[in-house]
PDB file of C-alpha atoms in Angstrom:
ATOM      1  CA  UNK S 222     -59.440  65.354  24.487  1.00 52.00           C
ATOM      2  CA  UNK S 223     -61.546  68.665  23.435  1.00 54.00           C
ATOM      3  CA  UNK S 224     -64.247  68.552  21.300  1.00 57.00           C
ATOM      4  CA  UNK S 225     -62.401  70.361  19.135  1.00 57.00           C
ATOM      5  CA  UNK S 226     -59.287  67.653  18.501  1.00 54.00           C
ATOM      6  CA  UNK S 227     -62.539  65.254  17.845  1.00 57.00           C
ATOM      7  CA  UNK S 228     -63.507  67.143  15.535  1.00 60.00           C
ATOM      8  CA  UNK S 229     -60.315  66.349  13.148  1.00 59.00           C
ATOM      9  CA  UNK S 230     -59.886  63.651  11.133  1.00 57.00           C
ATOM     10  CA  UNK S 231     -57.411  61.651  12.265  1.00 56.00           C
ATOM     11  CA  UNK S 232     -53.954  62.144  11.034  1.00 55.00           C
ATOM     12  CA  UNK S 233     -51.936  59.657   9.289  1.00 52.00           C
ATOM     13  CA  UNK S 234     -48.529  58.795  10.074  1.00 49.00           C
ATOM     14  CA  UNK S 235     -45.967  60.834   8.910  1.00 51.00           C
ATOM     15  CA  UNK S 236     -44.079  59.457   5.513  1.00 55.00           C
ATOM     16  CA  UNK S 237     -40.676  58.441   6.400  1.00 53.00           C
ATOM     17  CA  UNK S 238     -38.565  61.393   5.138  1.00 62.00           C
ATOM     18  CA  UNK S 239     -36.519  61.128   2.378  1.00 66.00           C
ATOM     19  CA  UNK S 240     -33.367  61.385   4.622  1.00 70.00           C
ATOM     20  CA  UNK S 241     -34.745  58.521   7.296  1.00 77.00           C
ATOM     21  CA  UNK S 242     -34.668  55.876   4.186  1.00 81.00           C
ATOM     22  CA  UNK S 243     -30.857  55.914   3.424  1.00 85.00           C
ATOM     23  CA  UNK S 244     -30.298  55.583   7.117  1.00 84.00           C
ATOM     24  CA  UNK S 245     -31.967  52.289   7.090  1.00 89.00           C
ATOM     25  CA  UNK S 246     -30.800  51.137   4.537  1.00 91.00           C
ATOM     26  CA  UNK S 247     -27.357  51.542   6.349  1.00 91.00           C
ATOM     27  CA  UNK S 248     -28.411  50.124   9.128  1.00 92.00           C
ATOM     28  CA  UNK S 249     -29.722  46.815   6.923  1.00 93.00           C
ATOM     29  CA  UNK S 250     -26.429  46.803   5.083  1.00 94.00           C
ATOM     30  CA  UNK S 251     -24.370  47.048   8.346  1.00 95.00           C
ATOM     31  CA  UNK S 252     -26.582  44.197   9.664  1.00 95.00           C
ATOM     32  CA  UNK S 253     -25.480  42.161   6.128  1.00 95.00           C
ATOM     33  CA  UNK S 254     -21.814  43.049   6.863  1.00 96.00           C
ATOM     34  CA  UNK S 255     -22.014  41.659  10.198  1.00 96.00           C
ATOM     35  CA  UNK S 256     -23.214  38.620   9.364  1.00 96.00           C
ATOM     36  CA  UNK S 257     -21.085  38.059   7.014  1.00 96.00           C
ATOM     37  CA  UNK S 258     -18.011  38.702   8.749  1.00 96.00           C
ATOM     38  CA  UNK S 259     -19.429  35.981  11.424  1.00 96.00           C
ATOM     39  CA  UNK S 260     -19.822  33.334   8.527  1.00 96.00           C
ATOM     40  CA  UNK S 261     -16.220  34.139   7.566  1.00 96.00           C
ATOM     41  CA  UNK S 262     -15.378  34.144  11.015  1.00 96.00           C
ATOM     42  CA  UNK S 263     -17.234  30.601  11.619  1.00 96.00           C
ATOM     43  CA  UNK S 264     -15.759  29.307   8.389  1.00 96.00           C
ATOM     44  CA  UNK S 265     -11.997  29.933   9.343  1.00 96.00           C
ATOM     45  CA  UNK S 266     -12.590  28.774  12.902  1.00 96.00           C
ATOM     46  CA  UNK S 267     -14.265  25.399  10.763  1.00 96.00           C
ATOM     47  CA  UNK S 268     -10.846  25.032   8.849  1.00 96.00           C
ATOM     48  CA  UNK S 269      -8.951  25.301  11.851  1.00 95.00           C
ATOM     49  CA  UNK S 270     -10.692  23.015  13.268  1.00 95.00           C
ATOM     50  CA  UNK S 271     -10.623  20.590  10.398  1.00 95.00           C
ATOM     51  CA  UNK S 272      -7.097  21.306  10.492  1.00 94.00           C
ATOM     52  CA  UNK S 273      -6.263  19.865  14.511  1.00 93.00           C
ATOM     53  CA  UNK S 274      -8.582  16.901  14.077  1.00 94.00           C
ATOM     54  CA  UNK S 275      -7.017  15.866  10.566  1.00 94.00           C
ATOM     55  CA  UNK S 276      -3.647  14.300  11.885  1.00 93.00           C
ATOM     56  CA  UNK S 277      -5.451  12.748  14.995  1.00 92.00           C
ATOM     57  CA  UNK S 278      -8.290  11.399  12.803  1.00 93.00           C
ATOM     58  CA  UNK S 279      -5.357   9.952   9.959  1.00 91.00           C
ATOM     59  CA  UNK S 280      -3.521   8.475  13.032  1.00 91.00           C
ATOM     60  CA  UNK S 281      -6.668   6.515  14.281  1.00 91.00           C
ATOM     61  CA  UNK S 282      -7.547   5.358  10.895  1.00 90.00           C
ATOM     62  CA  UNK S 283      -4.030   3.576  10.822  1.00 90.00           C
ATOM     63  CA  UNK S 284      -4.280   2.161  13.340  1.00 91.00           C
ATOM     64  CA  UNK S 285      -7.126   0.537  12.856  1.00 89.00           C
ATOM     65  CA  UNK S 286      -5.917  -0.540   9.044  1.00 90.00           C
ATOM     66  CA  UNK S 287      -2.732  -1.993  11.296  1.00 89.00           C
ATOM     67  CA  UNK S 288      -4.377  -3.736  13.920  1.00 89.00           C
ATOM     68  CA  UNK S 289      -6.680  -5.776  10.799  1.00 90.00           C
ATOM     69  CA  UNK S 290      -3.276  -7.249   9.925  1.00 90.00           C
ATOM     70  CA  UNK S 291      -1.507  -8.006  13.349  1.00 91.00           C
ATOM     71  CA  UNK S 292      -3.456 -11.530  13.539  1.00 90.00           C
ATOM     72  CA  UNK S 293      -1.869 -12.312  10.503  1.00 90.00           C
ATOM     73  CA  UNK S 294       1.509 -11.331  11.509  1.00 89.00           C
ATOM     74  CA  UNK S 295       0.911 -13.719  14.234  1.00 89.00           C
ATOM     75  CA  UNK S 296       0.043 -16.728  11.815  1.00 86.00           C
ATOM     76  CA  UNK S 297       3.365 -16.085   9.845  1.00 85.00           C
ATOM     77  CA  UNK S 298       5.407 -16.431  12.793  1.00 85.00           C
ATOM     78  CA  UNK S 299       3.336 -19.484  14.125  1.00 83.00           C
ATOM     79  CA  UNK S 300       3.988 -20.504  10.431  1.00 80.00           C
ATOM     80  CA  UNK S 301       7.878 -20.107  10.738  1.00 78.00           C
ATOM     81  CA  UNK S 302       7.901 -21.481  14.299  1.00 80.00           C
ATOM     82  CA  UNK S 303       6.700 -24.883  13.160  1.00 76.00           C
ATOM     83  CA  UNK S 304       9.006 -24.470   9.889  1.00 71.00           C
ATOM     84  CA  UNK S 305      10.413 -27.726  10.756  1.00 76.00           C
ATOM     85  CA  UNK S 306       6.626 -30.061  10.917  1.00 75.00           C
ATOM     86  CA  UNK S 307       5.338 -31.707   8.394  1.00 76.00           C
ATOM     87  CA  UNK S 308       5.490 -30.039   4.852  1.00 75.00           C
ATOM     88  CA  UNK S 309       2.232 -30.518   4.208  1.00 77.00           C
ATOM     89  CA  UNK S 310       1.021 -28.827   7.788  1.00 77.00           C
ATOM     90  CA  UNK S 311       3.098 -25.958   6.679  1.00 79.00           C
ATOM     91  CA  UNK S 312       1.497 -26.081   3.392  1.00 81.00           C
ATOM     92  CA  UNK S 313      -1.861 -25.554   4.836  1.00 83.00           C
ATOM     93  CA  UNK S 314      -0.941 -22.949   7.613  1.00 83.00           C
ATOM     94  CA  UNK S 315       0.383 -20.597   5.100  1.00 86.00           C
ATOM     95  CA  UNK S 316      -2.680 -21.215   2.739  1.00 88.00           C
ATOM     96  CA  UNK S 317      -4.700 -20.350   5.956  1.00 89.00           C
ATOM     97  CA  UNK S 318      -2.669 -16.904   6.656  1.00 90.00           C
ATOM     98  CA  UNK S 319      -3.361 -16.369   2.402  1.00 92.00           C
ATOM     99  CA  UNK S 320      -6.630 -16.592   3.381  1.00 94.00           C
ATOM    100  CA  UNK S 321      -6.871 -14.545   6.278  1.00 94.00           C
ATOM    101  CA  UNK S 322      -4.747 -11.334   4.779  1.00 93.00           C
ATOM    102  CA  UNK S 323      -7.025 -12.050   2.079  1.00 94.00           C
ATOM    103  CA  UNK S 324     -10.125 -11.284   4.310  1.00 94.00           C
ATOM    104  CA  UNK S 325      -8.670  -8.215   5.723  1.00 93.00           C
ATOM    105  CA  UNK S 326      -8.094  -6.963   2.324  1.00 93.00           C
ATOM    106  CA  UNK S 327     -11.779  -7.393   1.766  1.00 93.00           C
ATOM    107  CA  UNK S 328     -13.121  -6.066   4.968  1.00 92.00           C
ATOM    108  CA  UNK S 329     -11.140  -2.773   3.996  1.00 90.00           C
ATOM    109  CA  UNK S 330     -12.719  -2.619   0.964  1.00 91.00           C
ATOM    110  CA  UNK S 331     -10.810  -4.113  -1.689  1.00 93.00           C
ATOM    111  CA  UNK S 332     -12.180  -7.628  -2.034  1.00 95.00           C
ATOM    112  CA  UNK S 333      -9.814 -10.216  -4.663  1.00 95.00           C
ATOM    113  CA  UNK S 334     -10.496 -10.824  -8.121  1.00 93.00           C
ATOM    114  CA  UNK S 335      -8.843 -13.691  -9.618  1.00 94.00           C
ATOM    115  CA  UNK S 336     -11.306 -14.944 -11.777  1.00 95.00           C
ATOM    116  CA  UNK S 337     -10.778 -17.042 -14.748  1.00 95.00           C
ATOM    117  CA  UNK S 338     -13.441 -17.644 -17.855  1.00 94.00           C
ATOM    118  CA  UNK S 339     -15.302 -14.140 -17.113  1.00 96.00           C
ATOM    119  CA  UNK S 340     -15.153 -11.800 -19.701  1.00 95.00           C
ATOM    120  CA  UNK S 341     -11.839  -9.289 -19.960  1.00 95.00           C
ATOM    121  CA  UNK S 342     -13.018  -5.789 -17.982  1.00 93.00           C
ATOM    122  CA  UNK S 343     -10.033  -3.348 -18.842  1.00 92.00           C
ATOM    123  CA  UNK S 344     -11.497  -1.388 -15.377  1.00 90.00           C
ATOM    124  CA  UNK S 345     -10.655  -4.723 -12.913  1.00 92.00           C
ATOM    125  CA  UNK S 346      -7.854  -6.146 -15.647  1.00 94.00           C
ATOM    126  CA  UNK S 347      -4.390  -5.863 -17.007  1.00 94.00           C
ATOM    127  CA  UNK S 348      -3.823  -8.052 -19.973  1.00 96.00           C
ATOM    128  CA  UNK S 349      -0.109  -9.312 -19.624  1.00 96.00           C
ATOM    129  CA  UNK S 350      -0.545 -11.965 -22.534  1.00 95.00           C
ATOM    130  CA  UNK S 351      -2.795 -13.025 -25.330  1.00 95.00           C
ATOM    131  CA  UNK S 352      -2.991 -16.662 -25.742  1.00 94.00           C
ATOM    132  CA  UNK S 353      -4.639 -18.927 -28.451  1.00 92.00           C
ATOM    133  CA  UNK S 354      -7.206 -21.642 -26.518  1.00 89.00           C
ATOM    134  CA  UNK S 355      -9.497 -22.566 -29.171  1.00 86.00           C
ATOM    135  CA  UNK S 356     -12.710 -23.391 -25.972  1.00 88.00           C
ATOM    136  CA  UNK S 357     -13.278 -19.923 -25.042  1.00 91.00           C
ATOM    137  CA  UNK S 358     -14.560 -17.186 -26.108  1.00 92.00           C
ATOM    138  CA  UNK S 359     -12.222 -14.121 -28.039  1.00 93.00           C
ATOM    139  CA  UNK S 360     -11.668 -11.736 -24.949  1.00 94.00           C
ATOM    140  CA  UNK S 361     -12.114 -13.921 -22.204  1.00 95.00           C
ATOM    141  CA  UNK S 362      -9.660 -14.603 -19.581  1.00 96.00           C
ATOM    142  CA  UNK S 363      -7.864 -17.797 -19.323  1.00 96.00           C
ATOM    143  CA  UNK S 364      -5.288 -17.041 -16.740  1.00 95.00           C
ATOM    144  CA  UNK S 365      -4.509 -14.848 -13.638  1.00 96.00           C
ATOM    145  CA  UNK S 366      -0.859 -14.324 -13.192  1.00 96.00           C
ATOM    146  CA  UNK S 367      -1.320 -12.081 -10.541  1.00 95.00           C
ATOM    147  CA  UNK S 368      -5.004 -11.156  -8.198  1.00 95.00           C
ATOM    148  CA  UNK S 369      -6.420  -7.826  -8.574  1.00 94.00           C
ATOM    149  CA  UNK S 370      -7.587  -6.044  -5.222  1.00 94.00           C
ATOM    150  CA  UNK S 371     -10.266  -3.207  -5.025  1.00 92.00           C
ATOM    151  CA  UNK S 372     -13.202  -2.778  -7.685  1.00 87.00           C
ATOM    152  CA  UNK S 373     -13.591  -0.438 -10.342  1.00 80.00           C
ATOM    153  CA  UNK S 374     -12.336   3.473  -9.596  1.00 84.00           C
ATOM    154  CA  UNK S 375     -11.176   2.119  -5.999  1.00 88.00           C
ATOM    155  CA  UNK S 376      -8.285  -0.814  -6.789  1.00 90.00           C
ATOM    156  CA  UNK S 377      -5.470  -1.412  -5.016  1.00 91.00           C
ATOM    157  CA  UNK S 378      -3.943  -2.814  -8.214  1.00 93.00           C
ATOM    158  CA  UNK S 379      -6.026  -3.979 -11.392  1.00 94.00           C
ATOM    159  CA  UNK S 380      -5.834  -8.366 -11.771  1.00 95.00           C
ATOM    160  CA  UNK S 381      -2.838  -9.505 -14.407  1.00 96.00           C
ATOM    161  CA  UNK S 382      -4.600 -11.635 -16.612  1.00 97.00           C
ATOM    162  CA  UNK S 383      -3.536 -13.922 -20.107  1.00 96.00           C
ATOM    163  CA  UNK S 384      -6.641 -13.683 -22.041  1.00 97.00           C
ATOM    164  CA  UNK S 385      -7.759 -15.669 -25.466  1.00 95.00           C
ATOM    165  CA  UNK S 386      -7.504 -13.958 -28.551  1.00 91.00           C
ATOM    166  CA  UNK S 387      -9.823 -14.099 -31.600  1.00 82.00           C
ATOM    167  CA  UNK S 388      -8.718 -17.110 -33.927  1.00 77.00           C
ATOM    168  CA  UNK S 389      -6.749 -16.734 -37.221  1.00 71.00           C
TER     169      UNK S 389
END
């Protein structure tokens, strides 16, 4: 360097011209469209995705559900084989298979509700019949004609219930 360049003041870099600035500005918005098109891109290949392992995933699922209920499939038929024993064994063996399909029912999620003397819950309930009984409670039930699976928002079918009504 000569004395002379020393001499200067150093010189500041030069502003970006007017005509640089729309150029990146471009350049950022072509970056933004690029990336965008990839999320799009990722997105679709997502749903398609979603869309192979659906079927395989619904498939698995019942079988599962299935194989819960082959054991008592097998009790039914052990049930019928023996048809000709004792009543009262028979009696007992299908009570056990009640019980059993009633566990699987519950290990899937939709436990049995056939209480009686709770009060009425129109969410786990379906009143059939209104009955007079004088010991309980207006509102309460007294009967269940038929169980009720599942629990609120998530039933299988809501219990069918007689409950008391309010005295006259």
């Amino acid at each position: 360097m000569s004395e002379q360049d020393q001499d200067r003041p150093p010189q500041e870099a030069p502003e970006l011209s007017q005509e640089a600035a729309p150029a990146r500005e471009m350049s950022e918005i072509e970056e933004l469209e690029d990336r965008w098109r990839r999320a799009l891109a990722d997105l679709d290949n997502l749903r398609k995705r979603h869309a192979r392992e659906r079927p395989r995933e619904l498939e698995a699922e019942r079988a599962r559900v299935t194989a819960a209920w082959l054991p008592v499939l097998d009790n039914l038929e052990l049930a019928l084989a023996h048809a000709a024993a004792d009543p009262g064994s028979i009696v007992e063996g299908v009570r056990a298979v009640r019980d059993q399909a009633v566990e699987v029912l519950r290990s899937l999620g939709y436990p049995r509700h056939d209480e009686t003397g709770v009060p009425f819950d129109p969410a786990l309930h379906d009143v059939v019949t209104v009955v007079d009984a004088p010991d309980t409670a207006p509102g309460t039930v007294v009967q269940v004609l038929r169980p009720g699976y599942g629990e609120p928002g998530r039933q299988l079918r809501p219990a069918a219930v007689a409950v008391s009504r309010k005295p006259e």
